[in-house]
mmCIF file of C-alpha atoms in Angstrom:
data_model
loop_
_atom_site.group_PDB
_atom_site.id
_atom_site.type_symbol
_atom_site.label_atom_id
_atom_site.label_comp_id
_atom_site.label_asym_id
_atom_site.label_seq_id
_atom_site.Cartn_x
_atom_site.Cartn_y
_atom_site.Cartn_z
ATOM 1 C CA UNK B 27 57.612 -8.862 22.924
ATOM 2 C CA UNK B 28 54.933 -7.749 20.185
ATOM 3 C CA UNK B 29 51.378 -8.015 20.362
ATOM 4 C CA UNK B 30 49.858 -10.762 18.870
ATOM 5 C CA UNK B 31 46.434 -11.428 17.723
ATOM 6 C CA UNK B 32 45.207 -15.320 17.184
ATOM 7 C CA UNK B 33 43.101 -16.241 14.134
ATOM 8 C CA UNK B 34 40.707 -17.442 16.004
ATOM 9 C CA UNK B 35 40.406 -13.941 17.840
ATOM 10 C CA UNK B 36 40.797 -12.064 14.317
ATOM 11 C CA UNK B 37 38.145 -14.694 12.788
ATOM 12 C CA UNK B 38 35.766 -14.100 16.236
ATOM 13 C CA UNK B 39 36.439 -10.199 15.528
ATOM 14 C CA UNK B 40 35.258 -9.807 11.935
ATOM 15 C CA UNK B 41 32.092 -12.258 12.234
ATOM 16 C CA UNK B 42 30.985 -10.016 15.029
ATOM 17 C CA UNK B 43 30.897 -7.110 12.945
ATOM 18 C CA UNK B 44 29.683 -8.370 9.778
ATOM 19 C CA UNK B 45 26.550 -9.724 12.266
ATOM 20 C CA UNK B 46 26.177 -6.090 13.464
ATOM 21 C CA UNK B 47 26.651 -4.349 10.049
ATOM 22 C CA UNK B 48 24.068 -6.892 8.642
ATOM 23 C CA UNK B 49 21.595 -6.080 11.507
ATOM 24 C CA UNK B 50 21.908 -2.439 11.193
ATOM 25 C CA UNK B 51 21.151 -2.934 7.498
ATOM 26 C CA UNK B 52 18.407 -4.817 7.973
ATOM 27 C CA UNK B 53 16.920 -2.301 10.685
ATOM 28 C CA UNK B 54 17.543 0.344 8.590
ATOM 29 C CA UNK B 55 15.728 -0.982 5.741
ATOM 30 C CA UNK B 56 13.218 -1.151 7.421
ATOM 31 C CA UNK B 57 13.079 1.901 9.349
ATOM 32 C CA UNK B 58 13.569 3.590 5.331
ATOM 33 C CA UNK B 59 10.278 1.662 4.331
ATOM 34 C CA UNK B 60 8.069 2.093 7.098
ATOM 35 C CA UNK B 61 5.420 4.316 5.267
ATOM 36 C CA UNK B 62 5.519 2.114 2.352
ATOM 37 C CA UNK B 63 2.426 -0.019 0.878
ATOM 38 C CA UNK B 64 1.166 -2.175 -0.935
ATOM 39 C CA UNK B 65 -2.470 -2.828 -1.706
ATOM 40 C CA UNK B 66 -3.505 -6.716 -1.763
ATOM 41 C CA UNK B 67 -6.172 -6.043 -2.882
ATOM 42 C CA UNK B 68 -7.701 -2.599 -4.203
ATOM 43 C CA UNK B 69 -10.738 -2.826 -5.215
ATOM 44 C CA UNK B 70 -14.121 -0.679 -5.723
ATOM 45 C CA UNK B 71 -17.169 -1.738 -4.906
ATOM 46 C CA UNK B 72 -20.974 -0.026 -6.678
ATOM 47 C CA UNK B 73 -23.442 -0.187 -3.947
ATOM 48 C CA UNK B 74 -25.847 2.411 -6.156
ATOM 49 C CA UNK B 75 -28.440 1.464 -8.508
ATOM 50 C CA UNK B 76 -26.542 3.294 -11.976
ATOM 51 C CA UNK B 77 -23.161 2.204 -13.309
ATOM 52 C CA UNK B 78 -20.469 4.327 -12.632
ATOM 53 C CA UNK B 79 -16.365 4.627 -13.371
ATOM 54 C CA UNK B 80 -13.964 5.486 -11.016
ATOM 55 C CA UNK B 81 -10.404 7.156 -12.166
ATOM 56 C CA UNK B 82 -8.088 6.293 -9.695
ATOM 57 C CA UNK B 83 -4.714 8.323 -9.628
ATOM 58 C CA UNK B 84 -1.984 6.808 -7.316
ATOM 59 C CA UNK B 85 1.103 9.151 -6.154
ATOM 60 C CA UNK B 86 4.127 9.017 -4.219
ATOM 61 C CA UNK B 87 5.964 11.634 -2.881
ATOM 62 C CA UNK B 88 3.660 14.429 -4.732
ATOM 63 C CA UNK B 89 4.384 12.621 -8.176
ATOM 64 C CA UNK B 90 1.845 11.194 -9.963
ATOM 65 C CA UNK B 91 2.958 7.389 -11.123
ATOM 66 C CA UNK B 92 -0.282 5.723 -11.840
ATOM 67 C CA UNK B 93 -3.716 6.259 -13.516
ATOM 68 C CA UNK B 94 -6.808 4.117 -14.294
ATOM 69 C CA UNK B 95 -10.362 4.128 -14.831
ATOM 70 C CA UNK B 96 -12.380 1.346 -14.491
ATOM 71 C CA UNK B 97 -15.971 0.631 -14.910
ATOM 72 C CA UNK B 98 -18.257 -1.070 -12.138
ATOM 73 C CA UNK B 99 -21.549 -2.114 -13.100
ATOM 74 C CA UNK B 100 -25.049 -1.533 -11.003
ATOM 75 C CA UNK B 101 -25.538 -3.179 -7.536
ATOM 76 C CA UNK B 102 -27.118 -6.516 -8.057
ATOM 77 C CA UNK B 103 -25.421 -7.157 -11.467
ATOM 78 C CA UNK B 104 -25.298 -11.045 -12.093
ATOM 79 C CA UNK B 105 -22.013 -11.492 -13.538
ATOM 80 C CA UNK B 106 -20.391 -9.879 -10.519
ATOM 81 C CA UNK B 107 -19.202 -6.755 -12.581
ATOM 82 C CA UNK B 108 -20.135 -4.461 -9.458
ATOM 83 C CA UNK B 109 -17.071 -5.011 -7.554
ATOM 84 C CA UNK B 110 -13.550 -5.042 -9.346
ATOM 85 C CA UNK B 111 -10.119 -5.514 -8.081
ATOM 86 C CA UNK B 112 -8.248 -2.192 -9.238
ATOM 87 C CA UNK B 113 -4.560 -3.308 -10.587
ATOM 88 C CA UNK B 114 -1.503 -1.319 -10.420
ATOM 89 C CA UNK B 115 1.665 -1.177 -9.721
ATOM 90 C CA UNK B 116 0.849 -1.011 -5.807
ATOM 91 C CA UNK B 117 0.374 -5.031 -6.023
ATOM 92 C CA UNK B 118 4.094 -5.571 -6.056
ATOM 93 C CA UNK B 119 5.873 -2.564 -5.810
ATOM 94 C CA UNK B 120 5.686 -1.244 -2.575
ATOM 95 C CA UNK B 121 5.441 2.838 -2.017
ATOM 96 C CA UNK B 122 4.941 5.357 -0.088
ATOM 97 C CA UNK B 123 1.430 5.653 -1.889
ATOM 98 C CA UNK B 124 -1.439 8.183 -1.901
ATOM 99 C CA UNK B 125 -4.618 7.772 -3.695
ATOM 100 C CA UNK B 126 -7.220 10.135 -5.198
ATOM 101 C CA UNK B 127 -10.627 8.578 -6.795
ATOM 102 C CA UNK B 128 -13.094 10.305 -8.814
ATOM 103 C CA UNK B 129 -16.379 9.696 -9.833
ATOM 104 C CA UNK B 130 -17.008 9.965 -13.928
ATOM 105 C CA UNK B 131 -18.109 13.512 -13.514
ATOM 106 C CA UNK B 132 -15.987 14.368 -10.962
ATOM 107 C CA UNK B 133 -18.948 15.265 -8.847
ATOM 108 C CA UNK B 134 -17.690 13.035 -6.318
ATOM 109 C CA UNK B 135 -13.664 13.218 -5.353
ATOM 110 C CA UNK B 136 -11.591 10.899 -2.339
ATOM 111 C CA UNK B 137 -8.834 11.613 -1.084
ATOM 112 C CA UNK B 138 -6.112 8.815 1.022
ATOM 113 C CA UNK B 139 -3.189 10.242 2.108
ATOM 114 C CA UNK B 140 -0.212 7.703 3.054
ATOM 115 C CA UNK B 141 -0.061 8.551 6.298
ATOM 116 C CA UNK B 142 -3.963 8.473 6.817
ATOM 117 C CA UNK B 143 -4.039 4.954 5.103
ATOM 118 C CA UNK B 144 -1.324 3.381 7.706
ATOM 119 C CA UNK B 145 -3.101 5.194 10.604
ATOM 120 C CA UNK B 146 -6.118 3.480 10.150
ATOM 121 C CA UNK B 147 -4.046 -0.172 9.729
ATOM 122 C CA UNK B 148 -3.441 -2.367 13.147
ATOM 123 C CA UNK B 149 -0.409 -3.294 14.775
ATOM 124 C CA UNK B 150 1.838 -1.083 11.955
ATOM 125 C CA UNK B 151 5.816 -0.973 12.253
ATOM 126 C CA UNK B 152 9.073 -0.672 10.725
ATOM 127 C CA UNK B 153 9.001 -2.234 7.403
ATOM 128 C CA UNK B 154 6.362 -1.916 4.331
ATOM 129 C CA UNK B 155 2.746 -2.691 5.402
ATOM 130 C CA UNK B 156 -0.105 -4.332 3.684
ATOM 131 C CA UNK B 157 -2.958 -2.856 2.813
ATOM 132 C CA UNK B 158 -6.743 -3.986 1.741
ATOM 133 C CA UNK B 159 -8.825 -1.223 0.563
ATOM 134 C CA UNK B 160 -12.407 -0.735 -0.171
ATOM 135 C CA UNK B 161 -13.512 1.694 -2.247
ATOM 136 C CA UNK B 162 -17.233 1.884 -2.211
ATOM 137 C CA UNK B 163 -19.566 3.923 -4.620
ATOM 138 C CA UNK B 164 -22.921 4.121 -2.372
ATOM 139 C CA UNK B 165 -26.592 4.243 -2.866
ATOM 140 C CA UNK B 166 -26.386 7.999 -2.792
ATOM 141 C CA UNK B 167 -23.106 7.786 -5.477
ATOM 142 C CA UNK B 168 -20.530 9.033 -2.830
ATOM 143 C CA UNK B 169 -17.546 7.382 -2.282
ATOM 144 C CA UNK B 170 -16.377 5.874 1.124
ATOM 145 C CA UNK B 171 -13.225 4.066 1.262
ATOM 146 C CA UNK B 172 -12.581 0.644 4.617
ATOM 147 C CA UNK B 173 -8.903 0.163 5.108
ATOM 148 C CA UNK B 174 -7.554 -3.099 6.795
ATOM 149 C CA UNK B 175 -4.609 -4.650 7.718
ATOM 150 C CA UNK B 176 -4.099 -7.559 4.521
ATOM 151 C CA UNK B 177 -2.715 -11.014 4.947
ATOM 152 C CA UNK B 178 -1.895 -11.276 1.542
ATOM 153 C CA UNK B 179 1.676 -10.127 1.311
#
C-alpha cells in the first residue's frame, strides 16, 4: 500500500507555509528598516532678531544625497517667513538619514546622527519611524534642534 496524501492535506500544507513565508517577510522588512526615517515635518525656526540661512545637508550611510539652503526671516516677521518647513526627499522616502545644518557663515554647525535622532523618539520599533524636527536658530544665533515622535505618516 503507498502513501497517500489528500488535497485537502496538500492544500492545508502549502497555505501554512505561504502564511509563514509571508510573515517572515513582513518581519523582516521591518527588522531591515528599523533605523529608517522620515521627517513630517522638518522645519527651522529664527528665534534671533537678524535673518539668517540655514544649509541643510542630509546623508545616509556616509553619502551625501541631499542639499538645501533656505532663508528664514527675523523673529516677529509678519508674513510668517521666520519658520519654514525644509523639503526633501526625507518627506516620502524613508532613510536611514543623518543631518548636518549650518549657519550662513558657518559659524554655527549641528550635527543629528540617525541613531541619535531615533533615540530621542518614544515608543520606537521595527519598521521606519516618523520624525518631527525643530531646528531652531536662537536669540544668541546658535542652533538647537526638538525631535518628536510625528503622527503624520
Amino acid at each position: 500500500m503507498r502513501p497517500s496524501i489528500s488535497r485537502r492535506s496538500l492544500l492545508a500544507g502549502t497555505l501554512g507555509g505561504v502564511g509563514v513565508l509571508a510573515s517572515g517577510g513582513y518581519a523582516w522588512n521591518q527588522y531591515a528598516t528599523r533605523n529608517a526615517l522620515q521627517f513630517r515635518p522638518l522645519e527651522g525656526h529664527n528665534e534671533s532678531d537678524e535673518p539668517v540661512t540655514l544649509t541643510v545637508t542630509a546623508s545616509s550611510d556616509g553619502t551625501e544625497v541631499y542639499e538645501g539652503t533656505y532663508d528664514l526671516a527675523p523673529a516677529g516677521d509678519e508674513r510668517g517667513e521666520d519658520t519654514r518647513y525644509l523639503a526633501g526627499p526625507w518627506i516620502k522616502h524613508p532613510d536611514e538619514y543623518s543631518l548636518r545644518v549650518a549657519t550662513d557663515d558657518e559659524e554655527f554647525v549641528l550635527v543629528l546622527e540617525n541613531s541619535e535622532i531615533i533615540d530621542r523618539l518614544e515608543d520606537t520599533g521595527w519598521g521606519s519611524e516618523c520624525a518631527r524636527v525643530t531646528i531652531t536658530v536662537t536669540d544668541a544665533g546658535t542652533l538647537e534642534s526638538a525631535v518628536a515622535t510625528s503622527e503624520q505618516c
